[in-house]
Amino acid sequence: MIDLTIAPDDLRIAFACADTDEARSARLRLAHRYGNSPFDEADVIVALGGDGFLLETLHRAIRQDPFSPKPVYGMNRGSVGFLLNTFREEDLPQRIAQAQRVTLHPLRMDATRVNGETVEALGINEVSLLRETRQAAKLKISIDGVVRLEELICDGVLVATPAGSTAYNLSAHGPIVPLGAGILPLTPISAFRPRRWRGALLPHRARITIDILENVKRPVSAVADSTEVREVIRVEIAEQRKVALTLLFDPELNLEERILKEQFTP
């Protein structure tokens, strides 16, 4: 969290940029204008790129300090920029000091592979299971230890965070979830059987277990943001409340308002 007693001009900013000419050029200009603190000494991280790079920066902040990651203020030097502020070089410390804070909790994925290995990863947007071959996946879904769906034949399934509900989840026809709703959408990807199942809305404290049936014939991979684990036989997903990420937004670009507005976009 940014110390509110620090004057805007005294903020120590670390600039991170995507691997594009536009983002690198912006980083050079901003660093020259405001200085560029080392990542571990900064009060705030400014991410220059698109939504994908912002997610990378948030993961980097978690790795640097898992239980008190540095706040991140993103500026769009990419394409979509749903989670980013408008790029502008002027008055950056003042914008950061006046920014609204949004707290995000990622999903924790525990994926068990065929060989018994368990891989842990965090998903800020979503955790998704995807078929690896031409064969549809066959999955069993349990919520808090109770089997809710004995068999789902599909291309895959995903669990999204509210912040990630406008990303892959929305493309898979899942619902957009307001940030403060306390809900996680569970959304099928091209469900074949049961054909009419459109997913579920779960309490954010739910523990989701997905078992892969016929895993040899129908191999499945699990993905938490950019971390992919192949040939899984079981995936457990739960919100990681111990990790609290802080995203900073200009007041006129409030994330809650963006998510609400997205529900009325044709």
mmCIF file with all atom_site columns, C-alpha atoms in Angstrom, residues 86 142 258:
data_model
loop_
_atom_site.group_PDB
_atom_site.id
_atom_site.type_symbol
_atom_site.label_atom_id
_atom_site.label_alt_id
_atom_site.label_comp_id
_atom_site.label_asym_id
_atom_site.label_entity_id
_atom_site.label_seq_id
_atom_site.pdbx_PDB_ins_code
_atom_site.Cartn_x
_atom_site.Cartn_y
_atom_site.Cartn_z
_atom_site.occupancy
_atom_site.B_iso_or_equiv
_atom_site.pdbx_formal_charge
_atom_site.auth_seq_id
_atom_site.auth_comp_id
_atom_site.auth_asym_id
_atom_site.auth_atom_id
_atom_site.pdbx_PDB_model_num
ATOM 1 C CA . THR A 1 86  ? -4.869  6.152   -20.342 1.00 0.00 ? 86  THR A CA 1
ATOM 2 C CA . SER A 1 142 ? -17.191 -31.258 -7.122  1.00 0.00 ? 142 SER A CA 1
ATOM 3 C CA . ARG A 1 258 ? -15.969 -0.393  -16.369 1.00 0.00 ? 258 ARG A CA 1
#
